[in-house]
Coordinates of C-alpha atoms in Angstrom, one line a residue:
P9 CA 108.3 222.8 65.6
R10 CA 109.1 219.2 66.3
A11 CA 109.0 216.6 63.6
A12 CA 105.9 214.4 63.7
T13 CA 106.7 211.0 65.2
P14 CA 105.8 208.2 62.8
T15 CA 103.1 206.0 64.2
A16 CA 103.4 202.2 63.8
S17 CA 100.9 200.6 61.5
P18 CA 98.9 197.9 63.0
G19 CA 99.9 194.5 61.7
L20 CA 98.2 193.0 58.6
V21 CA 96.1 190.0 59.5
H22 CA 95.5 187.6 56.6
A23 CA 92.8 185.0 57.6
P24 CA 92.5 182.6 54.6
L25 CA 95.1 180.1 53.4
V26 CA 97.8 181.7 51.2
R27 CA 97.5 179.5 48.1
S28 CA 100.2 178.4 45.7
G29 CA 101.1 181.3 43.4
Q30 CA 99.8 183.9 45.8
Q31 CA 101.9 186.6 47.5
V32 CA 100.8 188.5 50.6
Y33 CA 102.9 191.6 51.5
A34 CA 102.7 193.7 54.7
D35 CA 104.1 197.1 53.8
N36 CA 106.0 198.6 56.8
R37 CA 104.4 196.3 59.3
D38 CA 104.1 192.8 60.7
L39 CA 102.1 190.1 58.9
T40 CA 100.0 187.5 60.7
V41 CA 98.7 184.6 58.7
L42 CA 95.9 182.7 60.5
A43 CA 95.5 179.6 58.2
G44 CA 98.8 178.7 56.6
V45 CA 101.0 179.2 53.6
S46 CA 100.8 176.6 50.8
A47 CA 103.8 175.3 48.9
G48 CA 104.6 177.8 46.1
A49 CA 103.1 180.7 48.0
E50 CA 105.0 183.6 49.5
V51 CA 104.4 185.8 52.5
I52 CA 106.5 189.0 52.9
A53 CA 106.6 191.6 55.6
D54 CA 108.8 194.6 56.3
G55 CA 108.3 193.6 60.0
S56 CA 108.0 190.1 61.5
V57 CA 105.9 187.2 60.1
H58 CA 103.6 185.1 62.3
I59 CA 102.0 182.0 60.8
Y60 CA 99.5 180.1 62.9
G61 CA 99.2 177.2 60.5
P62 CA 101.7 175.2 58.4
L63 CA 104.4 177.1 56.5
R64 CA 105.0 175.1 53.3
G65 CA 105.9 178.0 51.0
R66 CA 108.3 180.9 51.5
A67 CA 108.4 183.5 54.3
L68 CA 110.4 186.6 54.2
A69 CA 110.6 189.0 57.1
G70 CA 112.5 192.4 57.3
A71 CA 112.0 192.8 53.6
Q72 CA 113.3 196.4 53.7
G73 CA 116.4 195.4 55.7
N74 CA 115.0 195.2 59.3
E75 CA 117.4 192.8 60.9
Q76 CA 115.3 192.7 64.1
A77 CA 112.4 191.1 62.3
R78 CA 111.5 187.4 63.1
I79 CA 109.5 184.6 61.6
F80 CA 107.3 182.5 63.9
C81 CA 105.4 179.5 62.7
R82 CA 103.4 176.6 64.3
E83 CA 104.3 173.9 61.7
F84 CA 107.5 174.3 59.8
H85 CA 107.9 172.8 56.3
A86 CA 109.3 176.0 54.6
E87 CA 110.7 176.0 51.1
L88 CA 112.6 179.2 52.1
V89 CA 112.9 181.5 55.0
A90 CA 114.6 184.9 54.9
I91 CA 115.3 187.8 57.2
A92 CA 116.7 191.1 55.8
G93 CA 118.0 189.3 52.7
H94 CA 119.7 186.5 54.6
Y95 CA 118.0 183.3 53.6
K96 CA 118.0 179.5 53.8
V97 CA 116.2 177.0 51.6
M98 CA 114.7 173.7 52.7
D99 CA 117.9 171.7 51.9
D100 CA 119.9 174.0 54.3
L101 CA 117.5 173.6 57.2
P102 CA 117.7 170.8 59.8
A103 CA 115.3 168.0 58.9
G104 CA 114.6 167.7 62.7
L105 CA 112.7 171.0 62.6
R106 CA 110.2 169.9 60.1
G107 CA 106.6 169.9 61.4
K108 CA 107.6 171.7 64.6
A109 CA 106.9 175.2 65.9
V110 CA 109.9 177.3 65.1
Q111 CA 111.3 180.8 65.3
V112 CA 113.7 182.3 62.8
W113 CA 115.9 185.3 63.6
L114 CA 119.1 187.0 62.5
E115 CA 122.1 187.0 64.9
D116 CA 125.5 188.4 63.9
G117 CA 124.6 188.1 60.3
Q118 CA 123.6 184.4 60.6
L119 CA 120.1 183.1 60.1
C120 CA 119.1 181.1 63.2
V121 CA 116.2 178.6 63.2
E122 CA 115.2 176.9 66.4
A123 CA 112.3 174.8 67.7
Q124 CA 110.0 176.7 70.1
G125 CA 108.4 175.4 73.3
T126 CA 108.2 171.7 74.2
Q127 CA 108.1 169.5 71.2

């Protein structure tokens, strides 16, 4: 008999604002945050993280080592972003990206952060 094929879990959708001190974790799936992530809050996903409001806290994608995971956000003010354990803090991120829509991904072991669309 063939081994059962694992089925992908649907992504976790978190509608309210993630407040300071809160942590939202999407186990083995993507995380979509509809409102935003406050300073001092943390969103973590084993897959990718999508934030449709401002990201002021920390966003960690690929928490179990998935180097293909990405972070997308509409308004970038992150304290920290990380993919598969590779991270950058606010001081390491270009100031020109603040407030813009950005995408974060891993390429050849380097964390890349780039503005998306026409800014």
